Short mmCIF file of C-alpha atoms in Angstrom, two decimals:
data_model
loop_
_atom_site.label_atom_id
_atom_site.label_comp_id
_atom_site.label_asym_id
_atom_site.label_seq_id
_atom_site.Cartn_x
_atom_site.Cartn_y
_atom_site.Cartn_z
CA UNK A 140 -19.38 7.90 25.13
CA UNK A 141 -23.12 8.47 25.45
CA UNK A 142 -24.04 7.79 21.81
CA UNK A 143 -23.26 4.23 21.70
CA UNK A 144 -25.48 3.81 25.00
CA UNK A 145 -27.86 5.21 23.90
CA UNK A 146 -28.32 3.49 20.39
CA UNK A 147 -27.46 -0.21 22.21
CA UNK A 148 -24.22 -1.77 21.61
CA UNK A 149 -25.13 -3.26 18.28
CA UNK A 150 -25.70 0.05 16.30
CA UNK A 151 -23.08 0.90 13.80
CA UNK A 152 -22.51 5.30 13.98
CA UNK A 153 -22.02 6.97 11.27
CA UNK A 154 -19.64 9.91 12.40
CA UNK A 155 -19.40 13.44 10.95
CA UNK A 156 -16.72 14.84 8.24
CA UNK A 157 -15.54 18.20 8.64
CA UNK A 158 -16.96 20.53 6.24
CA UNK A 159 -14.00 21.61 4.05
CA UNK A 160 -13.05 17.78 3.94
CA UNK A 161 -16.27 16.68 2.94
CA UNK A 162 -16.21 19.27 -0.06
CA UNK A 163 -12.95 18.07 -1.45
CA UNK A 164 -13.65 14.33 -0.90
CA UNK A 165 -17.59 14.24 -1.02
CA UNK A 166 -17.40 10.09 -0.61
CA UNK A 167 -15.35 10.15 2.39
CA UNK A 168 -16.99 8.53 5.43
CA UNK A 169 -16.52 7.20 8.68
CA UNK A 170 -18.55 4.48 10.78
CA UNK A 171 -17.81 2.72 14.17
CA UNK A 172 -19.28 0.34 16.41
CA UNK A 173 -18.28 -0.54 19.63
CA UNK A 174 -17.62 -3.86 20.83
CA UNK A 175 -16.76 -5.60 23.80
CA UNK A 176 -13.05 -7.07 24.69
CA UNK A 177 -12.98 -10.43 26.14
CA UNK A 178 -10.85 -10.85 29.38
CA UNK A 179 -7.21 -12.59 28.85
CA UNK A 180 -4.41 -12.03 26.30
CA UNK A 181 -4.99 -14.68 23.61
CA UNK A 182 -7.69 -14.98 21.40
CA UNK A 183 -9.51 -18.11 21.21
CA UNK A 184 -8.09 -21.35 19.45
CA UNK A 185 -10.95 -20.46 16.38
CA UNK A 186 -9.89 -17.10 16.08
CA UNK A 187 -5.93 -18.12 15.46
CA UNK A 188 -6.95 -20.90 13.22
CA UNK A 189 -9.24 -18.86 11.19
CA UNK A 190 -5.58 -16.22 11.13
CA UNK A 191 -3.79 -19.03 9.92
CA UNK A 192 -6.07 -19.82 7.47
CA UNK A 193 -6.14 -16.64 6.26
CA UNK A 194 -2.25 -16.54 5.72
CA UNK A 195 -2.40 -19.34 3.81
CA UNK A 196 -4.92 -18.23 1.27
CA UNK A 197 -2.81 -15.34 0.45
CA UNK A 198 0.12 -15.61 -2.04
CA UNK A 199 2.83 -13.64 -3.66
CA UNK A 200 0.68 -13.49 -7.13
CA UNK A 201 -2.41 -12.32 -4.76
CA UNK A 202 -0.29 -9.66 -3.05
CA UNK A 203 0.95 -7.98 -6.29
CA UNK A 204 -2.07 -7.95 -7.94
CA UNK A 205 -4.12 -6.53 -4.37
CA UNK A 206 -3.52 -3.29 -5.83
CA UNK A 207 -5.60 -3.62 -8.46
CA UNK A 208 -9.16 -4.60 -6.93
CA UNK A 209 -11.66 -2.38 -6.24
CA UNK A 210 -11.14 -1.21 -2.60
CA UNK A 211 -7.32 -1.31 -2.08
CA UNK A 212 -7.34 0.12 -5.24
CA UNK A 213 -9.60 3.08 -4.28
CA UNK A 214 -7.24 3.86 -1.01
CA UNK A 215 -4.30 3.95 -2.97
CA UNK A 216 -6.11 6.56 -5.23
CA UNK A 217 -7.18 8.70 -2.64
CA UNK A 218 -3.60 8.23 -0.23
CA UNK A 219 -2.02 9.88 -3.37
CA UNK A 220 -4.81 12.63 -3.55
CA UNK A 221 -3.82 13.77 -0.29
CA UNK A 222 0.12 13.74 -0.78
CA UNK A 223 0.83 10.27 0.82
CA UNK A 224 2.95 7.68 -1.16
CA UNK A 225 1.39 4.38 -1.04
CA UNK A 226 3.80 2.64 -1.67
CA UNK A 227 5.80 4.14 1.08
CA UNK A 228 3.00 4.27 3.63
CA UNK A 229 0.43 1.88 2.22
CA UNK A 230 -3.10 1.40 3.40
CA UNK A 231 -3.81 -1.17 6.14
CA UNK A 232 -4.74 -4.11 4.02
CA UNK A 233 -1.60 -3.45 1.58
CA UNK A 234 0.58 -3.42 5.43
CA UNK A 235 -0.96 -6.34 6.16
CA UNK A 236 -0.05 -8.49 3.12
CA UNK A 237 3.52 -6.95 2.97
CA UNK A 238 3.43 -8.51 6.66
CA UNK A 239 2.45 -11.72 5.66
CA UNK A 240 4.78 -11.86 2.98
CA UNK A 241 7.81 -11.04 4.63
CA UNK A 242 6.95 -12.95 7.92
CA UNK A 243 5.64 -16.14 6.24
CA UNK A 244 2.23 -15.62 8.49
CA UNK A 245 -0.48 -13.14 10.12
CA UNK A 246 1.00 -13.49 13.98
CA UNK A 247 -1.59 -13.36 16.78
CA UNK A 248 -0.99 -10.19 18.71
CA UNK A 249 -3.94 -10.34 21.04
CA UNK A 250 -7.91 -10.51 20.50
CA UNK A 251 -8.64 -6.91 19.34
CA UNK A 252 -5.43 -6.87 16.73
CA UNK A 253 -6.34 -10.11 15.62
CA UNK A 254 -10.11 -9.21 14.98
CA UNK A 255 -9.10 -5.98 13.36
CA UNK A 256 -6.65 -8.41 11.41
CA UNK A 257 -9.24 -10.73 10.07
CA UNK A 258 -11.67 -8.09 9.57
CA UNK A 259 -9.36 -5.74 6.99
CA UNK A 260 -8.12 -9.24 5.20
CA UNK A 261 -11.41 -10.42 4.67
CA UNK A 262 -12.97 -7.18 3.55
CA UNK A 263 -10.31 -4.80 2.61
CA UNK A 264 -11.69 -2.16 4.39
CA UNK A 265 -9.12 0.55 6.04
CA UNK A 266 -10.03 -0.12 9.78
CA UNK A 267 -8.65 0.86 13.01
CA UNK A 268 -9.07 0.04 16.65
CA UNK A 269 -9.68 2.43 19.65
CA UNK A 270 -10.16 2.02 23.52
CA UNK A 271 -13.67 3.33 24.06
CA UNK A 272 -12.39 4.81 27.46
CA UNK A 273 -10.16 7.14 25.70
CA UNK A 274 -12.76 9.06 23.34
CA UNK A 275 -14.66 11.33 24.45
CA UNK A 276 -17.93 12.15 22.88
CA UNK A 277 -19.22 11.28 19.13
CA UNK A 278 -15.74 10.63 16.35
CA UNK A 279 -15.35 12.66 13.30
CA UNK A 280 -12.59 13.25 10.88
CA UNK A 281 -11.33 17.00 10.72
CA UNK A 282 -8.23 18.98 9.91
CA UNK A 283 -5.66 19.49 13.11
CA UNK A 284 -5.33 22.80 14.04
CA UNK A 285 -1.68 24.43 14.32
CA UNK A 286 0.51 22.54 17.37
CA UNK A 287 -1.70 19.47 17.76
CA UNK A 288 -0.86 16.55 18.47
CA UNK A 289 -2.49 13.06 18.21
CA UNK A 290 -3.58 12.03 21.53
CA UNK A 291 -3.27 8.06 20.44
CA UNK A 292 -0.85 8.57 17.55
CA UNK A 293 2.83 8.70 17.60
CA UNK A 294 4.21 11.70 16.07
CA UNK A 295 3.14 15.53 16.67
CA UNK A 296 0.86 16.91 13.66
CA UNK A 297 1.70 18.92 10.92
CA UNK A 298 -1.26 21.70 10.47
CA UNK A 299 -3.91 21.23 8.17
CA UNK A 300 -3.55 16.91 8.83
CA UNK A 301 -6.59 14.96 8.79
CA UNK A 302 -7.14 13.56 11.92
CA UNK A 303 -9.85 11.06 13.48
CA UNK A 304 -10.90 13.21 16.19
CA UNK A 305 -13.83 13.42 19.38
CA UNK A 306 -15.64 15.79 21.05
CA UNK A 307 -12.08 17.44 22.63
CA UNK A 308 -8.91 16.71 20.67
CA UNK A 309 -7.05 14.78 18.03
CA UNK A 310 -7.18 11.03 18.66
CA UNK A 311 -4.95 9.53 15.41
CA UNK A 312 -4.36 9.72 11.79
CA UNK A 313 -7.07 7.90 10.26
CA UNK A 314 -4.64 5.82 7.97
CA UNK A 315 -1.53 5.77 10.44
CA UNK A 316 -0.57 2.64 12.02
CA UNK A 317 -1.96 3.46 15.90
CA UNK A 318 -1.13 1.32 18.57
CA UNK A 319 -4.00 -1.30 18.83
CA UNK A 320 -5.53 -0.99 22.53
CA UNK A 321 -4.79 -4.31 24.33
CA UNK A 322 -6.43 -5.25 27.89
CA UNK A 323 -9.22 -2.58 27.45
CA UNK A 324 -12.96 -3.84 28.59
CA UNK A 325 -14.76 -2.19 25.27
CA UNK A 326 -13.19 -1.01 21.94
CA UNK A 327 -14.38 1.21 19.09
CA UNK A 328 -13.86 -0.24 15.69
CA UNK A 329 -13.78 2.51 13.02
CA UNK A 330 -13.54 2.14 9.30
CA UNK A 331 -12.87 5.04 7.18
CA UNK A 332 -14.36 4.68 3.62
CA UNK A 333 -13.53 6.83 0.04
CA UNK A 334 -14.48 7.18 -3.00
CA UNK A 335 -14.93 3.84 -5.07
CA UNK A 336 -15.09 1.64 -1.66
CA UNK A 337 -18.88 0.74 -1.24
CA UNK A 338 -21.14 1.64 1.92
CA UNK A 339 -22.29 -1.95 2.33
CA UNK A 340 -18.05 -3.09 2.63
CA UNK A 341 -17.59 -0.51 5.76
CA UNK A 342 -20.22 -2.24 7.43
CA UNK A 343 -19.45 -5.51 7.03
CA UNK A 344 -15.79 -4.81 8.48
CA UNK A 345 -16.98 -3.69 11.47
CA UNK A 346 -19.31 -6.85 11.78
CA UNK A 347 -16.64 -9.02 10.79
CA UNK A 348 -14.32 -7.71 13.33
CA UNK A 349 -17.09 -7.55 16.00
CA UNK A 350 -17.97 -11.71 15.11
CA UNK A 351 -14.20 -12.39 15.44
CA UNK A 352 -13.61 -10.29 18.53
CA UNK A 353 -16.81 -11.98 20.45
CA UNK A 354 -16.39 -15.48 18.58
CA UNK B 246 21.17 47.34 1.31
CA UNK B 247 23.37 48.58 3.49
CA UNK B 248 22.63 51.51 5.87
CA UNK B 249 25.49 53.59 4.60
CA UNK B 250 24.44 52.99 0.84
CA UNK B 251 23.09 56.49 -0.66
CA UNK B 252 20.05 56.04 -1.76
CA UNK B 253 18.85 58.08 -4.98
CA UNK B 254 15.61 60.20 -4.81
CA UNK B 255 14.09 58.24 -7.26
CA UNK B 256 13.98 54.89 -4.83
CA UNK B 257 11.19 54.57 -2.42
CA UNK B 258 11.68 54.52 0.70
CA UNK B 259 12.12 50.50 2.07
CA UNK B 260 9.93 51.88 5.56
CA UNK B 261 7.21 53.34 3.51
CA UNK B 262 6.88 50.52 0.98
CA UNK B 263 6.63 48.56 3.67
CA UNK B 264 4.13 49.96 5.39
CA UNK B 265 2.10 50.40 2.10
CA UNK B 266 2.09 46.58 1.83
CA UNK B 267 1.11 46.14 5.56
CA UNK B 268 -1.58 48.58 4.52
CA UNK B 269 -2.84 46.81 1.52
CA UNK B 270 -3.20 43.43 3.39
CA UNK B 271 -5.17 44.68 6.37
CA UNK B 272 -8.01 46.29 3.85
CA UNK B 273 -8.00 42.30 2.81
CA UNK B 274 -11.23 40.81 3.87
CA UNK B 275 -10.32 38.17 6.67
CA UNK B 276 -12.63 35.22 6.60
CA UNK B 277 -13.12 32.66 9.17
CA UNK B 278 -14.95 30.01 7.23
CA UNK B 279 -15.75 27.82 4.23
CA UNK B 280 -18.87 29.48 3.61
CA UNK B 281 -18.07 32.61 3.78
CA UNK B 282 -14.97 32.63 1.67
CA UNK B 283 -17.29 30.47 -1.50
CA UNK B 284 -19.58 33.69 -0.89
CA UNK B 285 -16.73 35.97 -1.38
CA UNK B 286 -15.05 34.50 -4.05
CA UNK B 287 -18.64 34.11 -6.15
CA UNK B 288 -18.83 38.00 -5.14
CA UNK B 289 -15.54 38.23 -7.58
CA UNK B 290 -13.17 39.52 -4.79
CA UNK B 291 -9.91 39.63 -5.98
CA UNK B 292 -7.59 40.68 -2.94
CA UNK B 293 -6.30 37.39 -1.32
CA UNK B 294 -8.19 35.71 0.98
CA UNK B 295 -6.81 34.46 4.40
CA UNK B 296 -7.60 30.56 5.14
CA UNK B 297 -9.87 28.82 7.76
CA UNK B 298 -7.51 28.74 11.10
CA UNK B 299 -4.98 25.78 11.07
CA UNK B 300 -5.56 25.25 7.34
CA UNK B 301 -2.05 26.52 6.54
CA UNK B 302 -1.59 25.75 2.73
CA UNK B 303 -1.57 27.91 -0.47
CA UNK B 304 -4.73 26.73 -0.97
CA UNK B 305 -6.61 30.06 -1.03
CA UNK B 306 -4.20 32.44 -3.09
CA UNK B 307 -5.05 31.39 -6.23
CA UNK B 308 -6.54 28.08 -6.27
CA UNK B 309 -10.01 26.73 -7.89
CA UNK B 310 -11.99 23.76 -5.86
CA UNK B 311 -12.75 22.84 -9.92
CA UNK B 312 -9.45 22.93 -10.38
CA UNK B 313 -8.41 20.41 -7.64
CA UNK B 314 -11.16 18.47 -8.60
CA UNK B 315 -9.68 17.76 -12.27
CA UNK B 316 -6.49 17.22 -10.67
CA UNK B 317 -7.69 14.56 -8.57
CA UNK B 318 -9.25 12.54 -11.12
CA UNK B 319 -6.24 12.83 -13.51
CA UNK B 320 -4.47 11.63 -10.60
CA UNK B 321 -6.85 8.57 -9.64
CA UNK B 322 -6.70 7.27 -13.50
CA UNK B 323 -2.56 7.63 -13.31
CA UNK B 324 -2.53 5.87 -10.48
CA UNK B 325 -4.44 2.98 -11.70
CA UNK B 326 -2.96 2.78 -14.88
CA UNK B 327 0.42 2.69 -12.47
CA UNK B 328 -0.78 -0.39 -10.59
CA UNK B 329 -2.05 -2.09 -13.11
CA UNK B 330 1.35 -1.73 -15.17
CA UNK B 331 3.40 -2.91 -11.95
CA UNK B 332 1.08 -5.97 -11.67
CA UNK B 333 1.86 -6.88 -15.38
CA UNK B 334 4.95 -6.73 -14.51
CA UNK B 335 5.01 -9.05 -11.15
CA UNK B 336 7.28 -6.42 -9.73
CA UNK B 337 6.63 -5.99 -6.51
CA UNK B 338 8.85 -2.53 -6.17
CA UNK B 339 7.61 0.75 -5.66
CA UNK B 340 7.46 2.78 -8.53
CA UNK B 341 9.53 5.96 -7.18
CA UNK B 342 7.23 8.95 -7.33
CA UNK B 343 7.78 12.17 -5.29
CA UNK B 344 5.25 12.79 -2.69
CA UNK B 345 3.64 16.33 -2.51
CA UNK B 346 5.40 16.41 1.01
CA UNK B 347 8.21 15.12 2.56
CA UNK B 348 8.56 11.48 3.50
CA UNK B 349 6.09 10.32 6.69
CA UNK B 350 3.61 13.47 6.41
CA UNK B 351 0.42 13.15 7.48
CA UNK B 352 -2.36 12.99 5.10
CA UNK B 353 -3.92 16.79 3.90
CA UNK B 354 -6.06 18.39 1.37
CA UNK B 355 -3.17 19.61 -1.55
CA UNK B 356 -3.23 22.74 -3.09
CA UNK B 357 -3.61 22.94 -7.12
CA UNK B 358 0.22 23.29 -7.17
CA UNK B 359 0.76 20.07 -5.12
CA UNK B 360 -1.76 18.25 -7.14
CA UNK B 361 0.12 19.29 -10.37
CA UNK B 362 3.06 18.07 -9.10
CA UNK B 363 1.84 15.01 -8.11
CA UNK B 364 0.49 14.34 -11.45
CA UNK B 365 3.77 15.06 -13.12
CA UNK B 366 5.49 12.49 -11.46
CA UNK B 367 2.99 9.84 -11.73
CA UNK B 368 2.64 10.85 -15.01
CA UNK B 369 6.28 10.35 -15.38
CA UNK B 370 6.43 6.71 -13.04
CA UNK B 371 3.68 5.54 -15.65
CA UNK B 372 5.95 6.38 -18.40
CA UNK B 373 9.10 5.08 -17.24
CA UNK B 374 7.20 1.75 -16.03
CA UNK B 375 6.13 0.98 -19.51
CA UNK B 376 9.67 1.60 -21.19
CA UNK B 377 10.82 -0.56 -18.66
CA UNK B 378 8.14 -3.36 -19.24
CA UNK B 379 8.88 -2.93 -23.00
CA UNK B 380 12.36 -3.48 -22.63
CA UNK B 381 11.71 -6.38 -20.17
CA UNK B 382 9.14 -7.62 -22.94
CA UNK B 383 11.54 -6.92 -25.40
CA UNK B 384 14.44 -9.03 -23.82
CA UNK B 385 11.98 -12.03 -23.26
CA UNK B 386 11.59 -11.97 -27.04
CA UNK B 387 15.21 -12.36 -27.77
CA UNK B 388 15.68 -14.70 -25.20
CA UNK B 389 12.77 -17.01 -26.82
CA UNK B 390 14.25 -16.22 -30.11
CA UNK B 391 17.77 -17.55 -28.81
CA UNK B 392 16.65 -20.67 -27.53
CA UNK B 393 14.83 -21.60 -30.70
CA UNK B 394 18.18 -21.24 -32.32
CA UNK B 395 19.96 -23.21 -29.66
CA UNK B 396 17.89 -25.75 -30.15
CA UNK B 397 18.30 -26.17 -33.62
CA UNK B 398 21.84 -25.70 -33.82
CA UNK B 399 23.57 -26.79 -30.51
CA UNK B 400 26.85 -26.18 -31.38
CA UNK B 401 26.71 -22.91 -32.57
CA UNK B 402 26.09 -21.90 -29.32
CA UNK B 403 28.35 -23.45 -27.15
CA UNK B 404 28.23 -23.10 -23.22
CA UNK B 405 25.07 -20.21 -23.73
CA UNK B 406 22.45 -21.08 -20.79
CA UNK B 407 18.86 -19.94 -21.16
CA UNK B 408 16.44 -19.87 -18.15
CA UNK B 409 13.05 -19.70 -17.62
CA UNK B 410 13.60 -16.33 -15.85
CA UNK B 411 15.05 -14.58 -19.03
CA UNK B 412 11.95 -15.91 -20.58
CA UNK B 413 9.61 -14.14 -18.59
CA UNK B 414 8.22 -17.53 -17.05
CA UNK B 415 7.90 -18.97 -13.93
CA UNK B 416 9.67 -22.06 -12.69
CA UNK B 417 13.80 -22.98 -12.45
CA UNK B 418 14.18 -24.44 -16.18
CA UNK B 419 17.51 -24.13 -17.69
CA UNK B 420 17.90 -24.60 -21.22
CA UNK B 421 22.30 -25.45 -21.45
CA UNK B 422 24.18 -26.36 -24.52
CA UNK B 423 27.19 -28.87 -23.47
CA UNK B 424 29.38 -31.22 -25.48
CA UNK B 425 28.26 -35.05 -25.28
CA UNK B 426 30.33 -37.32 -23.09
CA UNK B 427 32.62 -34.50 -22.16
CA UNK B 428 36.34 -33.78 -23.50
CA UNK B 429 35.26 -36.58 -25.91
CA UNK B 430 32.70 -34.63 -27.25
CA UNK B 431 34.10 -31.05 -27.20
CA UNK B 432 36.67 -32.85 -29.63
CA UNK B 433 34.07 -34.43 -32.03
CA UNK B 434 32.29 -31.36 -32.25
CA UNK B 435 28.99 -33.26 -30.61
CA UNK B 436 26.95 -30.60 -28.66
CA UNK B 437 23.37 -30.62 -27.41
CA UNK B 438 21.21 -28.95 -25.13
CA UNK B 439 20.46 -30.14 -21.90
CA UNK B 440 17.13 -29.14 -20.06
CA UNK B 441 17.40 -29.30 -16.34
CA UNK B 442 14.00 -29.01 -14.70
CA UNK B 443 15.11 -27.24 -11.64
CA UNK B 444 14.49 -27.56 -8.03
CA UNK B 445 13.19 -30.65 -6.68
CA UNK B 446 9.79 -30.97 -5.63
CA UNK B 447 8.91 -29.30 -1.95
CA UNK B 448 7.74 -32.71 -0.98
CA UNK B 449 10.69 -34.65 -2.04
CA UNK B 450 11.20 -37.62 -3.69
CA UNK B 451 9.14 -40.97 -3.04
CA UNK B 452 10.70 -43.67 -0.96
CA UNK B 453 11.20 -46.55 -3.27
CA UNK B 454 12.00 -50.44 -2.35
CA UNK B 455 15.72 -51.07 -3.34
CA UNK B 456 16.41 -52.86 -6.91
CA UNK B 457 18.92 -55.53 -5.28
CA UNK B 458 17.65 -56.52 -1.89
CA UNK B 459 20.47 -57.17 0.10
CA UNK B 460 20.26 -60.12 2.02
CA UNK B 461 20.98 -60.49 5.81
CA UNK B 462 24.68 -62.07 6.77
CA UNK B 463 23.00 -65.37 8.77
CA UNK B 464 20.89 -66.30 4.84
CA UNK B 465 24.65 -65.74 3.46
CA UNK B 466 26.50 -67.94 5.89
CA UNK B 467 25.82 -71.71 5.75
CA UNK B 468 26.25 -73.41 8.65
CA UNK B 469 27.76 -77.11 7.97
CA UNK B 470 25.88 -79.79 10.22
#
């Protein structure tokens, strides 16, 4: 991926929205940043405390009432805008909580799910991680095109889907649950932002998840 | 219709009607992008337009991007008013409202239709979520009302067991009219409400030093010189 190199590792992209997306959802947007994935399987002794900590902050009263602040509030608005049920297939930071409430914690998984953890608790932010050796060229969000398929997703794609996608194919459903890239030397840390979530909030997730992935 | 069927002379021919609909749609100007279909539609064509590739939806037959955009906001303020009746309620369940598609489908622009739909039923899950937090409110109220007559006259209610549940609050509090000292007091008419606080504390109860210390056998036994 040329663009990051170019910019230096610390830039934050902004990447491109289709046109016929951008018309019916003028405040969708999508930024990324690439980071780098420290060697070994656990994440440092700071980085589970600071998960634990997290867990403990949150509460059953917190997780009802999630739904109504201003950014979980404004991807549950537009998940039902585009015909998904969010309470069926909720946004990342509504997953999470339902996670923590039914597990009694936030379980470390790894360094890059546990920064990508951290990051959507703290900020709310709908964020993803990708393995920077598996995109190829700059990421955009589009429509999918009839028999695609998500090259990093799960399922095969209904036409007309929007998809997080590079310079060549479909990589994953922006607010699907992709596999979180484990063992990988860099990773791309995307947040997708809508309508009512602010500009300064996308950027801070990635930071977030960038200080907790290097920390 | 079957093949043997006579057909009058008055019927049109099913080949010929079909080719004058095959006819009709490949005069229809085919468009291969956004642009080009606004331009068409501001021209004030009227034939139906064919969508960008892999956009398969009924988006472009007779749908208005104003329209949609109504749609969605009527949609964003149900939802909120949704979530923000839910959270009053501290129910955690979702509110069952029918999805434009079916259950796990990926995320897509809707068309006016879809939107409509999906504003019926949240208009419908917002309605049925404030009956039921007016009943819910509704029951509290008798609840509080039947505890205030409890109190004042135990007897009347005999065995009846209020909780801090049917009164909407949180905690384990049970409010429970029984007879004092038993049979004895189920005979002498002598009721009263007992309040039981609940669970016991997550930490548990304090250690506290015994009331009769208990002395060791050797303090006990005197040993005669």
């Amino acid at each position: 991926m040329s663009g990051a190199a170019d910019r230096g590792d610390d830039a934050v992209l902004e990447g491109a929205v289709a046109p016929e997306l951008a018309a019916e959802f003028p405040g969708l947007r999508l930024v990324y940043c690439e980071a780098r994935v420290p060697e070994g399987k656990r994440s440092s002794a700071a980085v589970r405390d600071r998960l634990r900590l997290l867990a403990d902050r949150q509460a059953g009263a917190q997780a009802v009432h999630l739904r109504e602040r201003e950014i979980p509030s404004a991807y549950r608005v537009f998940l039902r805008q585009v015909g998904v049920d969010p309470d069926r297939d909720p946004s990342p930071v509504e997953r999470l909580m339902l996670e923590r409430m039914r597990e009694g914690s936030l379980r470390s998984e790894g360094p890059v799910s546990d920064a990508l953890r951290i990051a959507v608790v703290e900020t709310e932010v709908a964020m993803l991680a990708l393995d920077r050796a598996a995109v190829d060229g700059e990421l955009h969000l589009r429509l999918s095109g009839e028999g695609e398929k998500a090259a990093l997703g799960e399922s095969a794609l209904d036409a007309g889907t929007i998809v997080l996608a590079d310079r060549s194919r479909a990589l994953v459903e922006p607010f699907g649950q992709p596999s979180v890239p484990e063992g990988c030397s860099h990773c791309l840390f995307v947040a997708v932002g809508v309508v009512g979530v602010p500009a300064p909030a996308l950027s801070e997730g990635l930071w977030c998840a960038r200080a907790a992935l290097e920390s | 219709m079957s093949p043997n069927a006579v057909r009058s002379a008055s019927e049109p021919d099913p080949a010929a009607r079909l080719a004058q609909v095959m006819a009709v749609e490949a005069k229809a100007p085919q468009v291969a992008s956004w642009e080009s279909m606004a331009t068409a539609q501001d021209a004030g064509a009227t034939a139906p337009i064919a969508p960008p590739p892999g956009l398969d939806t009924a988006l472009f037959t007779s749908d208005d991007p104003r329209a949609r955009r109504d749609l969605r906001d009527q949609i964003a303020g149900l939802e909120r008013e949704l979530c923000s009746i839910v959270a009053a309620a501290l129910d955690g369940h979702g509110v069952g409202v029918q999805p434009a598609r079916g259950r796990g489908a990926g995320a897509r622009i809707l068309s006016t239709d879809e939107l409509e739909r999906m504003r019926d039923s949240l208009a419908g899950a917002v309605q049925s979520a404030r009956r039921e937090l007016s009943a819910r409110a509704e029951d509290q109220s008798s609840a509080r009302a039947l505890l205030e007559r409890m109190l004042a006259d135990p007897s009347t209610y005999r065995w009846v067991r209020v909780s801090n549940s049917d009164l909407g609050e949180p905690g384990c509090r049970h409010w429970h009219s029984r007879p004092r000292f038993g049979l004895f007091g189920v005979l002498c008419n002598w009721w009263r409400v007992k309040v039981s606080s609940g669970c016991p504390l997550a930490r548990g109860r304090p250690v506290r030093a015994p009331l009769i210390r208990r002395r060791p056998v050797s303090e006990l036994v005197r040993v005669r010189p």
